[in-house]
Short mmCIF file of C-alpha atoms and ligand atoms in Angstrom, two decimals:
data_model
loop_
_atom_site.label_atom_id
_atom_site.label_comp_id
_atom_site.label_asym_id
_atom_site.label_seq_id
_atom_site.Cartn_x
_atom_site.Cartn_y
_atom_site.Cartn_z
CA UNK A 929 0.14 -0.22 -0.08
CA UNK A 930 1.20 3.79 -0.76
CA UNK A 931 3.11 4.87 2.33
CA UNK A 932 1.02 8.17 2.46
CA UNK A 933 -2.16 6.13 2.69
CA UNK A 934 -1.29 4.06 5.28
CA UNK A 935 -0.25 7.12 7.37
CA UNK A 936 -3.84 8.53 6.87
CA UNK A 937 -5.23 5.39 7.56
CA UNK A 938 -3.27 5.42 10.83
CA UNK A 939 -4.56 8.73 12.26
CA UNK A 940 -8.03 6.93 12.58
CA UNK A 941 -9.55 5.94 16.12
CA UNK A 942 -8.22 2.85 17.63
CA UNK A 943 -10.91 0.03 16.61
CA UNK A 944 -11.44 -0.52 20.21
CA UNK A 945 -12.32 3.08 20.96
CA UNK A 946 -15.08 2.93 18.40
CA UNK A 947 -16.74 -0.43 19.63
CA UNK A 948 -17.39 1.45 23.15
CA UNK A 949 -18.95 4.71 21.19
CA UNK A 950 -22.47 4.49 22.27
CA UNK A 951 -24.43 7.43 20.50
CA UNK A 952 -25.66 6.43 16.84
CA UNK A 953 -24.35 10.07 15.85
CA UNK A 954 -21.18 9.65 17.22
CA UNK A 955 -20.78 6.36 15.45
CA UNK A 956 -22.00 7.31 12.17
CA UNK A 957 -19.18 10.10 12.01
CA UNK A 958 -16.87 7.45 12.86
CA UNK A 959 -18.14 5.10 10.00
CA UNK A 960 -18.14 8.52 7.55
CA UNK A 961 -14.43 8.67 8.38
CA UNK A 962 -13.94 5.27 7.30
CA UNK A 963 -15.68 5.59 4.42
CA UNK A 964 -13.24 8.16 3.65
CA UNK A 965 -9.88 6.29 4.45
CA UNK A 966 -10.93 3.56 2.34
CA UNK A 967 -11.89 6.00 -0.69
CA UNK A 968 -8.34 6.25 -0.83
CA UNK A 969 -7.28 2.86 -0.80
CA UNK A 970 -9.47 2.06 -3.53
CA UNK A 971 -8.52 4.78 -5.65
CA UNK A 972 -4.87 3.62 -5.08
CA UNK A 973 -5.79 0.31 -6.46
CA UNK A 974 -7.90 1.29 -9.15
CA UNK A 975 -4.81 3.75 -10.37
CA UNK A 976 -2.61 0.55 -10.01
CA UNK A 977 -4.85 -1.69 -11.71
CA UNK A 978 -5.85 1.22 -14.77
CA UNK A 979 -9.78 -0.26 -14.28
CA UNK A 980 -12.73 0.60 -11.90
CA UNK A 981 -12.76 -2.23 -9.26
CA UNK A 982 -16.32 -3.94 -9.15
CA UNK A 983 -18.22 -4.98 -5.57
CA UNK A 984 -20.66 -7.92 -6.25
CA UNK A 985 -23.51 -8.97 -3.24
CA UNK A 986 -25.16 -12.04 -3.16
CA UNK A 987 -28.06 -11.75 -1.23
CA UNK A 988 -29.95 -14.94 0.73
CA UNK A 989 -33.07 -15.21 2.47
CA UNK A 990 -35.53 -12.44 3.41
CA UNK A 991 -36.69 -8.94 2.80
CA UNK A 992 -34.26 -8.16 6.00
CA UNK A 993 -31.33 -9.15 4.23
CA UNK A 994 -32.55 -7.53 0.96
CA UNK A 995 -32.49 -4.02 2.74
CA UNK A 996 -29.36 -5.07 4.56
CA UNK A 997 -27.58 -5.59 1.63
CA UNK A 998 -28.92 -2.11 -0.44
CA UNK A 999 -27.09 -0.29 2.75
CA UNK A 1000 -23.87 -2.44 2.10
CA UNK A 1001 -24.16 -1.63 -1.32
CA UNK A 1002 -24.64 2.00 -0.41
CA UNK A 1003 -21.02 1.72 1.47
CA UNK A 1004 -19.37 0.07 -1.56
CA UNK A 1005 -20.16 2.56 -3.76
CA UNK A 1006 -19.76 5.33 -1.48
CA UNK A 1007 -15.95 4.20 -1.28
CA UNK A 1008 -15.43 3.73 -4.75
CA UNK A 1009 -16.76 0.36 -5.93
CA UNK A 1010 -19.04 -0.37 -8.96
CA UNK A 1011 -21.87 -2.11 -8.64
CA UNK A 1012 -21.84 -5.63 -10.49
CA UNK A 1013 -23.89 -8.92 -10.58
CA UNK A 1014 -20.65 -10.96 -12.53
CA UNK A 1015 -18.96 -12.55 -9.21
CA UNK A 1016 -16.23 -13.64 -12.06
CA UNK A 1017 -15.85 -10.11 -12.54
CA UNK A 1018 -15.63 -8.69 -9.17
CA UNK A 1019 -12.89 -7.38 -6.71
CA UNK A 1020 -15.33 -7.40 -3.66
CA UNK A 1021 -17.65 -10.17 -3.27
CA UNK A 1022 -19.78 -10.22 0.04
CA UNK A 1023 -22.21 -12.91 0.36
CA UNK A 1024 -25.45 -11.91 2.86
CA UNK A 1025 -26.36 -15.01 4.30
CA UNK A 1026 -29.66 -16.31 5.75
CA UNK A 1027 -29.97 -19.32 8.45
CA UNK A 1028 -33.46 -20.29 8.69
CA UNK A 1029 -33.50 -23.16 7.17
CA UNK A 1030 -30.39 -25.60 6.82
CA UNK A 1031 -30.26 -25.58 2.61
CA UNK A 1032 -29.20 -22.11 2.88
CA UNK A 1033 -26.12 -22.70 4.69
CA UNK A 1034 -25.31 -25.56 2.35
CA UNK A 1035 -25.78 -23.17 -0.80
CA UNK A 1036 -23.10 -20.87 0.97
CA UNK A 1037 -20.50 -23.59 1.76
CA UNK A 1038 -20.68 -24.39 -1.79
CA UNK A 1039 -20.27 -21.06 -3.69
CA UNK A 1040 -17.65 -20.72 -1.31
CA UNK A 1041 -15.44 -23.24 -3.05
CA UNK A 1042 -15.72 -21.52 -6.27
CA UNK A 1043 -14.88 -18.37 -5.01
CA UNK A 1044 -11.27 -19.77 -3.80
CA UNK A 1045 -10.83 -20.68 -7.15
CA UNK A 1046 -11.23 -17.09 -8.49
CA UNK A 1047 -9.24 -15.69 -5.62
CA UNK A 1048 -6.09 -17.56 -6.46
CA UNK A 1049 -6.46 -15.47 -10.29
CA UNK A 1050 -6.65 -12.47 -8.34
CA UNK A 1051 -5.05 -12.10 -5.40
CA UNK A 1052 -6.50 -8.68 -4.31
CA UNK A 1053 -9.65 -9.69 -4.21
CA UNK A 1054 -11.55 -9.72 -0.80
CA UNK A 1055 -14.35 -11.79 0.16
CA UNK A 1056 -16.88 -10.98 2.80
CA UNK A 1057 -19.31 -12.99 4.32
CA UNK A 1058 -22.35 -11.47 6.63
CA UNK A 1059 -25.99 -11.99 7.87
CA UNK A 1060 -27.75 -14.36 10.23
CA UNK A 1061 -25.63 -17.53 9.49
CA UNK A 1062 -22.57 -15.76 10.26
CA UNK A 1063 -24.10 -15.01 14.27
CA UNK A 1064 -24.19 -19.13 14.58
CA UNK A 1065 -20.82 -20.04 16.53
CA UNK A 1066 -20.26 -23.40 14.57
CA UNK A 1067 -20.18 -21.68 11.40
CA UNK A 1068 -17.72 -18.83 12.70
CA UNK A 1069 -15.04 -21.53 13.54
CA UNK A 1070 -15.79 -23.84 10.61
CA UNK A 1071 -14.82 -20.31 8.15
CA UNK A 1072 -11.96 -19.47 10.77
CA UNK A 1073 -10.47 -23.59 10.47
CA UNK A 1074 -11.48 -24.18 6.58
CA UNK A 1075 -12.06 -21.22 4.96
CA UNK A 1076 -8.97 -18.70 5.73
CA UNK A 1077 -9.48 -17.11 2.21
CA UNK A 1078 -12.43 -15.39 3.30
CA UNK A 1079 -11.62 -11.87 4.38
CA UNK A 1080 -14.33 -10.59 6.42
CA UNK A 1081 -16.70 -12.00 8.53
CA UNK A 1082 -19.34 -9.91 10.27
CA UNK A 1083 -23.19 -10.83 11.71
CA UNK A 1084 -26.24 -8.94 11.80
CA UNK A 1085 -25.45 -6.02 14.63
CA UNK A 1086 -23.01 -4.33 12.62
CA UNK A 1087 -23.71 -4.19 9.18
CA UNK A 1088 -22.68 -0.32 9.54
CA UNK A 1089 -19.09 -1.08 9.88
CA UNK A 1090 -18.58 -2.29 6.98
CA UNK A 1091 -15.94 0.18 5.83
CA UNK A 1092 -14.02 -0.01 9.46
CA UNK A 1093 -13.89 -3.82 8.60
CA UNK A 1094 -12.56 -3.33 5.00
CA UNK A 1095 -9.88 -0.86 6.89
CA UNK A 1096 -8.92 -3.53 9.08
CA UNK A 1097 -8.38 -6.16 6.91
CA UNK A 1098 -6.36 -3.73 4.26
CA UNK A 1099 -4.40 -2.55 7.27
CA UNK A 1100 -3.81 -6.05 9.28
CA UNK A 1101 -3.82 -8.27 6.47
CA UNK A 1102 -5.28 -10.53 8.44
CA UNK A 1103 -8.87 -12.50 8.31
CA UNK A 1104 -11.23 -9.90 9.97
CA UNK A 1105 -13.87 -11.73 12.38
CA UNK A 1106 -16.25 -9.37 14.27
CA UNK A 1107 -19.39 -10.97 15.53
CA UNK A 1108 -22.00 -9.01 18.17
CA UNK A 1109 -24.10 -11.26 20.25
CA UNK A 1110 -26.44 -8.26 20.55
CA UNK A 1111 -25.94 -4.46 20.26
CA UNK A 1112 -28.00 -1.23 21.90
CA UNK A 1113 -27.05 0.36 18.93
CA UNK A 1114 -29.23 1.07 15.66
CA UNK A 1115 -26.93 3.17 13.48
CA UNK A 1116 -29.17 4.36 10.26
CA UNK A 1117 -28.47 7.25 7.69
CA UNK A 1118 -25.53 5.69 5.95
CA UNK A 1119 -25.53 5.61 2.24
CA UNK A 1120 -27.93 3.66 0.73
CA UNK A 1121 -28.03 2.15 -2.73
CA UNK A 1122 -31.80 0.95 -3.39
CA UNK A 1123 -32.66 -1.16 -6.01
CA UNK A 1124 -35.81 0.03 -7.20
CA UNK A 1125 -35.98 3.76 -7.10
CA UNK A 1126 -39.93 3.84 -6.46
CA UNK A 1127 -40.22 1.82 -3.81
CA UNK A 1128 -37.83 0.53 -1.07
CA UNK A 1129 -37.93 -1.48 2.53
CA UNK A 1130 -37.54 0.62 5.52
CA UNK A 1131 -36.72 -0.62 8.45
CA UNK A 1132 -39.19 -0.19 11.56
CA UNK A 1133 -37.47 -2.34 14.41
CA UNK A 1134 -34.90 -5.31 14.57
CA UNK A 1135 -34.87 -8.64 16.35
CA UNK A 1136 -37.71 -10.94 17.61
CA UNK A 1137 -38.74 -11.73 21.04
CA UNK A 1138 -41.51 -14.52 19.93
CA UNK A 1139 -38.88 -17.44 20.08
CA UNK A 1140 -41.34 -19.81 17.97
CA UNK A 1141 -39.58 -23.30 19.09
CA UNK A 1142 -38.50 -24.04 15.16
CA UNK A 1143 -37.19 -20.65 14.51
CA UNK A 1144 -33.33 -19.35 14.89
CA UNK A 1145 -34.52 -15.67 14.46
CA UNK A 1146 -34.22 -14.73 17.43
CA UNK A 1147 -31.06 -16.24 18.52
CA UNK A 1148 -29.35 -14.17 15.07
CA UNK A 1149 -31.15 -11.23 15.24
CA UNK A 1150 -31.63 -10.43 18.54
CA UNK A 1151 -33.99 -8.68 20.91
CA UNK A 1152 -37.08 -6.36 19.65
CA UNK A 1153 -35.93 -2.92 19.14
CA UNK A 1154 -37.91 -0.59 17.45
CA UNK A 1155 -36.73 2.44 15.77
CA UNK A 1156 -38.15 6.02 17.17
CA UNK A 1157 -41.34 7.21 14.97
CA UNK A 1158 -40.28 10.37 13.89
CA UNK A 1159 -36.80 8.74 12.35
CA UNK A 1160 -38.44 6.40 10.18
CA UNK A 1161 -40.93 9.07 9.14
CA UNK A 1162 -38.23 11.19 8.35
CA UNK A 1163 -36.66 8.54 6.52
CA UNK A 1164 -39.81 7.93 4.21
CA UNK A 1165 -39.72 11.86 3.51
CA UNK A 1166 -36.58 11.83 2.32
CA UNK A 1167 -37.48 8.56 0.45
CA UNK A 1168 -40.88 10.58 -1.16
CA UNK A 1169 -38.16 13.28 -2.25
CA UNK A 1170 -36.39 10.81 -3.67
CA UNK A 1171 -39.28 9.41 -5.85
CA UNK A 1172 -40.35 6.45 -3.89
CA UNK A 1173 -44.28 5.68 -4.22
CA UNK A 1174 -44.14 2.72 -2.03
CA UNK A 1175 -42.32 1.69 1.04
CA UNK A 1176 -42.46 -1.96 2.69
CA UNK A 1177 -42.11 -1.13 6.77
CA UNK A 1178 -39.75 -4.22 7.93
CA UNK A 1179 -40.05 -5.99 11.42
CA UNK A 1180 -39.86 -9.68 12.00
CA UNK A 1181 -43.19 -9.05 14.20
CA UNK A 1182 -44.51 -5.75 12.85
CA UNK A 1183 -47.66 -5.63 15.62
CA UNK A 1184 -44.95 -5.34 18.67
CA UNK A 1185 -43.63 -2.15 17.56
CA UNK A 1186 -43.22 0.64 20.07
CA UNK A 1187 -42.28 -1.93 22.82
CA UNK A 1188 -39.47 -0.24 24.60
CA UNK A 1189 -39.54 3.41 23.30
CA UNK A 1190 -39.95 5.77 25.94
CA UNK A 1191 -42.79 7.49 24.19
CA UNK A 1192 -46.28 5.31 24.25
CA UNK A 1193 -46.65 4.35 20.54
CA UNK A 1194 -48.15 1.23 18.32
CA UNK A 1195 -47.97 0.00 14.97
CA UNK A 1196 -51.12 1.45 14.78
CA UNK A 1197 -50.39 4.86 15.76
CA UNK A 1198 -47.08 4.63 13.72
CA UNK A 1199 -49.26 3.38 10.31
CA UNK A 1200 -51.32 6.32 10.85
CA UNK A 1201 -48.49 8.79 10.82
CA UNK A 1202 -46.73 6.97 8.06
CA UNK A 1203 -50.44 7.34 5.84
CA UNK A 1204 -49.93 11.30 6.57
CA UNK A 1205 -47.03 11.72 4.44
CA UNK A 1206 -47.81 13.46 1.24
CA UNK A 1207 -46.66 11.84 -2.18
CA UNK A 1208 -46.75 8.38 -0.66
CA UNK A 1209 -48.77 6.35 -2.51
CA UNK A 1210 -48.41 2.56 -1.16
CA UNK A 1211 -48.02 1.51 2.21
CA UNK A 1212 -47.20 -2.36 3.05
CA UNK A 1213 -45.33 -4.23 6.20
CA UNK A 1214 -44.17 -7.45 6.61
CA UNK A 1215 -44.13 -9.42 9.01
CA UNK A 1216 -47.26 -8.93 10.91
CA UNK A 1217 -47.99 -11.65 14.30
CA UNK A 1218 -51.32 -13.28 13.78
CA UNK A 1219 -52.51 -13.18 17.57
CA UNK A 1220 -51.06 -9.34 17.86
CA UNK A 1221 -53.02 -8.19 14.84
CA UNK A 1222 -55.46 -5.76 16.89
CA UNK A 1223 -58.67 -4.13 15.86
CA UNK A 1224 -56.46 -0.85 16.19
CA UNK A 1225 -54.53 -1.92 13.18
CA UNK A 1226 -57.48 -3.25 11.02
CA UNK A 1227 -59.10 -0.10 11.56
CA UNK A 1228 -56.35 2.21 10.70
CA UNK A 1229 -56.07 -0.01 7.25
CA UNK A 1230 -59.55 0.43 6.39
CA UNK A 1231 -59.40 4.27 6.84
CA UNK A 1232 -56.39 4.26 4.77
CA UNK A 1233 -56.38 4.44 0.76
CA UNK A 1234 -52.81 4.03 0.86
CA UNK A 1235 -51.94 0.81 2.97
CA UNK A 1236 -52.50 -2.16 0.62
CA UNK A 1237 -54.67 -4.56 0.36
CA UNK A 1238 -52.41 -7.49 1.24
CA UNK A 1239 -51.37 -9.12 4.52
CA UNK A 1240 -48.86 -11.82 4.85
CA UNK A 1241 -49.76 -13.70 7.71
CA UNK A 1242 -47.89 -16.87 8.69
CA UNK A 1243 -50.06 -19.41 10.09
CA UNK A 1244 -47.19 -22.19 10.52
CA UNK A 1245 -49.60 -25.41 10.73
CA UNK A 1246 -53.68 -25.44 10.83
CA UNK A 1247 -53.32 -27.74 14.03
CA UNK A 1248 -53.80 -26.31 17.33
CA UNK A 1249 -51.93 -28.90 19.04
CA UNK A 1250 -49.07 -28.56 16.66
CA UNK A 1251 -49.06 -24.74 17.28
CA UNK A 1252 -49.08 -24.89 20.73
CA UNK A 1253 -45.58 -26.98 20.54
CA UNK A 1254 -44.32 -24.40 18.26
CA UNK A 1255 -45.32 -21.70 20.43
CA UNK A 1256 -47.46 -20.03 18.57
CA UNK A 1257 -49.84 -17.76 20.38
CA UNK A 1258 -53.00 -18.65 18.64
CA UNK A 1259 -55.42 -21.64 17.87
CA UNK A 1260 -56.93 -22.55 14.44
CA UNK A 1261 -60.18 -20.92 15.59
CA UNK A 1262 -58.53 -17.63 17.02
CA UNK A 1263 -56.53 -17.84 13.69
CA UNK A 1264 -59.50 -18.14 11.22
CA UNK A 1265 -61.41 -15.57 13.09
CA UNK A 1266 -58.91 -12.93 12.75
CA UNK A 1267 -59.22 -13.42 8.85
CA UNK A 1268 -62.51 -13.31 9.05
CA UNK A 1269 -62.43 -9.96 11.20
CA UNK A 1270 -60.23 -8.39 8.77
CA UNK A 1271 -62.03 -9.70 5.65
CA UNK A 1272 -65.57 -7.89 6.80
CA UNK A 1273 -63.58 -4.75 7.19
CA UNK A 1274 -61.45 -5.20 3.98
CA UNK A 1275 -63.60 -6.90 1.73
CA UNK A 1276 -61.33 -6.95 -1.22
CA UNK A 1277 -58.25 -7.84 1.11
CA UNK A 1278 -55.55 -10.59 -0.20
CA UNK A 1279 -54.19 -13.25 2.10
CA UNK A 1280 -50.70 -15.02 1.93
CA UNK A 1281 -48.80 -17.17 4.51
CA UNK A 1282 -46.00 -19.35 5.34
CA UNK A 1283 -46.63 -23.24 6.37
CA UNK A 1284 -44.25 -25.39 7.62
CA UNK A 1285 -44.85 -29.73 7.03
CA UNK A 1286 -43.22 -32.03 9.21
CA UNK A 1287 -42.68 -29.95 12.41
CA UNK A 1288 -41.50 -32.59 15.09
CA UNK A 1289 -44.60 -35.00 16.29
CA UNK A 1290 -46.65 -33.74 13.16
CA UNK A 1291 -49.25 -36.23 12.65
CA UNK A 1292 -51.80 -36.97 9.64
CA UNK A 1293 -54.43 -35.31 11.35
CA UNK A 1294 -52.25 -32.31 12.40
CA UNK A 1295 -51.93 -32.30 9.00
CA UNK A 1296 -55.28 -32.24 7.60
CA UNK A 1297 -56.15 -29.24 10.00
CA UNK A 1298 -53.15 -27.38 7.89
CA UNK A 1299 -55.00 -28.27 4.54
CA UNK A 1300 -58.68 -27.72 6.11
CA UNK A 1301 -56.68 -23.88 7.31
CA UNK A 1302 -55.49 -23.23 3.53
CA UNK A 1303 -59.10 -24.12 2.09
CA UNK A 1304 -61.07 -21.77 4.96
CA UNK A 1305 -58.45 -19.06 4.91
CA UNK A 1306 -58.56 -18.45 0.71
CA UNK A 1307 -55.09 -17.33 0.61
CA UNK A 1308 -53.97 -15.87 -2.83
CA UNK A 1309 -50.39 -17.72 -2.11
CA UNK A 1310 -48.61 -19.50 0.47
CA UNK A 1311 -45.04 -20.39 1.28
CA UNK A 1312 -44.46 -23.99 2.28
CA UNK A 1313 -41.36 -25.14 4.02
CA UNK A 1314 -40.04 -28.56 4.82
CA UNK A 1315 -39.24 -28.44 8.23
CA UNK A 1316 -35.74 -27.78 9.09
CA UNK A 1317 -34.22 -28.76 12.13
CA UNK A 1318 -31.95 -25.64 13.33
CA UNK A 1319 -29.30 -26.18 16.30
CA UNK A 1320 -29.60 -24.28 19.18
CA UNK A 1321 -33.65 -23.74 18.94
CA UNK A 1322 -36.02 -25.98 21.42
CA UNK A 1323 -37.42 -27.99 18.45
CA UNK A 1324 -34.23 -29.25 17.56
CA UNK A 1325 -34.41 -31.40 20.73
CA UNK A 1326 -38.21 -32.71 20.21
CA UNK A 1327 -38.10 -36.31 19.83
CA UNK A 1328 -40.52 -37.79 17.15
CA UNK A 1329 -38.95 -35.81 14.42
CA UNK A 1330 -41.15 -37.05 11.22
CA UNK A 1331 -39.81 -39.61 8.40
CA UNK A 1332 -38.83 -38.05 5.61
CA UNK A 1333 -40.79 -40.15 3.17
CA UNK A 1334 -44.22 -38.72 4.95
CA UNK A 1335 -42.61 -35.22 5.16
CA UNK A 1336 -42.07 -35.38 1.33
CA UNK A 1337 -45.58 -36.70 0.81
CA UNK A 1338 -47.43 -34.35 3.10
CA UNK A 1339 -45.14 -31.55 1.20
CA UNK A 1340 -46.29 -32.73 -2.47
CA UNK A 1341 -50.08 -32.70 -1.25
CA UNK A 1342 -49.97 -29.81 0.45
CA UNK A 1343 -48.60 -28.01 -2.89
CA UNK A 1344 -51.31 -29.46 -4.82
CA UNK A 1345 -54.14 -27.81 -2.45
CA UNK A 1346 -52.22 -24.49 -1.90
CA UNK A 1347 -52.06 -24.62 -5.94
CA UNK A 1348 -55.92 -25.59 -6.56
CA UNK A 1349 -57.35 -23.02 -4.02
CA UNK A 1350 -54.81 -20.13 -4.72
CA UNK A 1351 -55.31 -20.40 -8.17
CA UNK A 1352 -59.33 -20.24 -7.74
CA UNK A 1353 -59.19 -17.23 -5.35
CA UNK A 1354 -56.43 -14.81 -7.78
CA UNK A 1355 -58.97 -15.30 -10.33
CA UNK A 1356 -61.72 -13.76 -8.66
CA UNK A 1357 -60.01 -10.20 -10.03
CA UNK A 1358 -60.59 -11.30 -13.85
CA UNK A 1359 -62.27 -8.74 -15.98
CA UNK A 1360 -61.53 -5.83 -13.40
CA UNK A 1361 -59.46 -2.85 -13.77
CA UNK A 1362 -56.68 -2.43 -10.61
CA UNK A 1363 -54.58 0.06 -9.89
CA UNK A 1364 -50.62 -1.17 -11.05
CA UNK A 1365 -47.28 -0.08 -10.17
CA UNK A 1366 -45.05 -0.46 -13.27
CA UNK A 1367 -41.91 -2.30 -11.38
CA UNK A 1368 -39.86 -3.22 -14.68
CA UNK A 1369 -39.52 -4.76 -18.38
CA UNK A 1370 -40.81 -8.72 -18.05
CA UNK A 1371 -37.97 -11.17 -17.63
CA UNK A 1372 -40.04 -13.54 -19.90
CA UNK A 1373 -40.98 -11.52 -22.96
CA UNK A 1374 -40.24 -8.51 -25.12
CA UNK A 1375 -42.57 -5.28 -25.54
CA UNK A 1376 -44.09 -6.21 -21.96
CA UNK A 1377 -43.60 -4.97 -18.54
CA UNK A 1378 -44.93 -6.11 -15.28
CA UNK A 1379 -46.51 -4.39 -12.40
CA UNK A 1380 -47.97 -5.20 -8.90
CA UNK A 1381 -51.43 -4.63 -7.63
CA UNK A 1382 -52.07 -3.29 -4.29
CA UNK A 1383 -52.63 -6.58 -3.06
CA UNK A 1384 -49.47 -8.10 -4.37
CA UNK A 1385 -50.50 -10.20 -7.60
CA UNK A 1386 -48.21 -9.18 -10.56
CA UNK A 1387 -49.48 -8.41 -14.08
CA UNK A 1388 -47.93 -8.72 -17.02
CA UNK A 1389 -49.19 -6.03 -20.22
CA UNK A 1390 -48.18 -4.49 -23.07
CA UNK A 1391 -45.79 -1.49 -22.33
CA UNK A 1392 -42.21 -0.07 -22.32
CA UNK A 1393 -39.51 1.48 -19.87
CA UNK A 1394 -40.73 4.64 -19.71
CA UNK A 1395 -43.77 3.41 -17.61
CA UNK A 1396 -41.31 1.75 -14.88
CA UNK A 1397 -42.22 3.68 -11.30
CA UNK A 1398 -45.66 4.71 -12.65
CA UNK A 1399 -49.10 4.12 -11.54
CA UNK A 1400 -51.11 3.09 -13.94
CA UNK A 1401 -55.11 1.32 -14.80
CA UNK A 1402 -54.37 -1.94 -16.15
CA UNK A 1403 -57.58 -4.61 -17.34
CA UNK A 1404 -57.08 -8.15 -15.54
CA UNK A 1405 -57.58 -9.97 -19.12
CA UNK A 1406 -56.59 -13.14 -17.61
CA UNK A 1407 -55.40 -14.89 -14.81
CA UNK A 1408 -52.62 -17.60 -15.01
CA UNK A 1409 -52.09 -19.14 -11.91
CA UNK A 1410 -50.59 -16.58 -9.47
CA UNK A 1411 -50.47 -13.81 -11.87
CA UNK A 1412 -52.42 -11.69 -14.43
CA UNK A 1413 -51.89 -10.98 -18.29
CA UNK A 1414 -53.92 -7.68 -18.56
CA UNK A 1415 -53.76 -4.53 -21.32
CA UNK A 1416 -53.09 -0.65 -20.25
CA UNK A 1417 -56.28 1.24 -19.85
N1 LIG B 2842 -37.77 -24.95 8.93
C1 LIG B 2842 -38.54 -24.81 8.18
N2 LIG B 2842 -38.74 -23.48 8.12
C2 LIG B 2842 -38.87 -22.31 8.81
N3 LIG B 2842 -39.36 -20.98 8.85
C3 LIG B 2842 -38.90 -20.65 9.92
N4 LIG B 2842 -38.01 -21.61 10.99
C4 LIG B 2842 -37.80 -22.90 9.91
C5 LIG B 2842 -37.52 -23.98 10.25
N5 LIG B 2842 -36.52 -24.40 11.16
C6 LIG B 2842 -40.22 -20.47 8.01
C7 LIG B 2842 -41.66 -20.09 8.43
C8 LIG B 2842 -41.30 -18.51 8.76
C9 LIG B 2842 -40.37 -18.08 7.37
C10 LIG B 2842 -39.66 -16.99 6.91
O1 LIG B 2842 -39.48 -19.80 7.45
O2 LIG B 2842 -42.67 -20.50 8.09
O3 LIG B 2842 -42.24 -17.67 8.68
FE1 LIG B 2843 -39.19 -16.57 14.13
FE2 LIG B 2843 -41.50 -16.92 15.18
FE3 LIG B 2843 -40.05 -14.72 15.40
FE4 LIG B 2843 -40.98 -15.09 12.74
S1 LIG B 2843 -42.47 -14.47 15.11
S2 LIG B 2843 -39.07 -14.86 13.07
S3 LIG B 2843 -41.22 -17.49 13.26
S4 LIG B 2843 -39.40 -16.67 16.03
#
């Protein structure tokens, strides 16, 4: 490294001191300083190589991770990297990992093997891993031991420190591993690179306190922490000024919003405040927890013209007996009556859900209850998962794991019922005209664009790139299962 740059880098506060910083604003300025130092390093490297430096982020998992990746890309671009989705071209590769189910972990290890080959040809290349999987101690041990070529490893609590971690790596030339167990700090307002100019996720809270017995999220994302309502509103106002029409409020369990804040504020209050933001056209949120979905939230939704007609309402199982073992705090009947209560106030609403098949101890009767809920709740679509044993969760120790062939058979039967029910339901809008936010060019057919109705169903219709980001009226000509073919009106 250029000695001038090294001297500059050395002037930065010692790392230990930074870790003790508690004020978000203080931490923010520290990180901005690191971004500046990394900029100089990247500039130097660019000059030496005589070409731009490319960064590639691969995101696994949920909307939370997608939003985190936008923040990480914001920092990388600020440092001077150019975005690429071609890993083979990248000088910096970052995997933002998920660990909700085991197969996501296996995919990461598989791909790391390929990265090793790329790095051999390009020694200056940096490889970084972050996200939920890195919060598991066994994973980190394995990377330290068997994947020494990985340069930087960090978790879910310190993504805002990316520039600092890069700095540590380039100045110490050692593998940098920085995993926290939890944090009281919420650092926002660093540069963010949005994937879509017209829509954005907005974190309203982090973590989860529910401890469903199958789920690793509370262990890897920590306890619930809500952001201040005024911070959230300010962020959305800025987004709207920057062209955003739709926001997705993100939290593992959005109905718990407000717990632990000094002001007495609920999710319903927050929605009402966001609803007032001028210029904002659509509000979505995920994920609500069924038994915390209060009448106050239903009331705000029914009065609002911006809150979308779609709720993702994970049921997980239709069997009250199994729900209890899952530590879900509702019965089958309570869940279905909530769906009815919402439909009574919002007749056009669409519901989607998550379902787990093969939870330990699931009997044929339990499974039939799940099929019954799918039929009665009339979902528009459902994400179906085979139970995956996650070490450290209570369910991993439950006896009576269901044999693989039984699970596969139930999974296939569930898919059949989901297809039948969801297709029939989605079809109910055929012939109607719907307001659609155009999201992009159609992946499959030239001359076509794809947009989303308020109830989250996709519509494909004739159009060009000039429509992207606008709200248009589209006639829903034909339902093709989970999506529509339409015509601009
Ligand atoms: N096995 C299978 N599916 C799981 N989910 C969470 N944990 C597990 C697990 N151990 C599913 C739930 C949740 C969704 C995000 O992932 O359905 O709602
Ligand atoms: Fe996991 Fe349950 Fe929290 Fe959802 S609510 S993140 S399923 S523990």
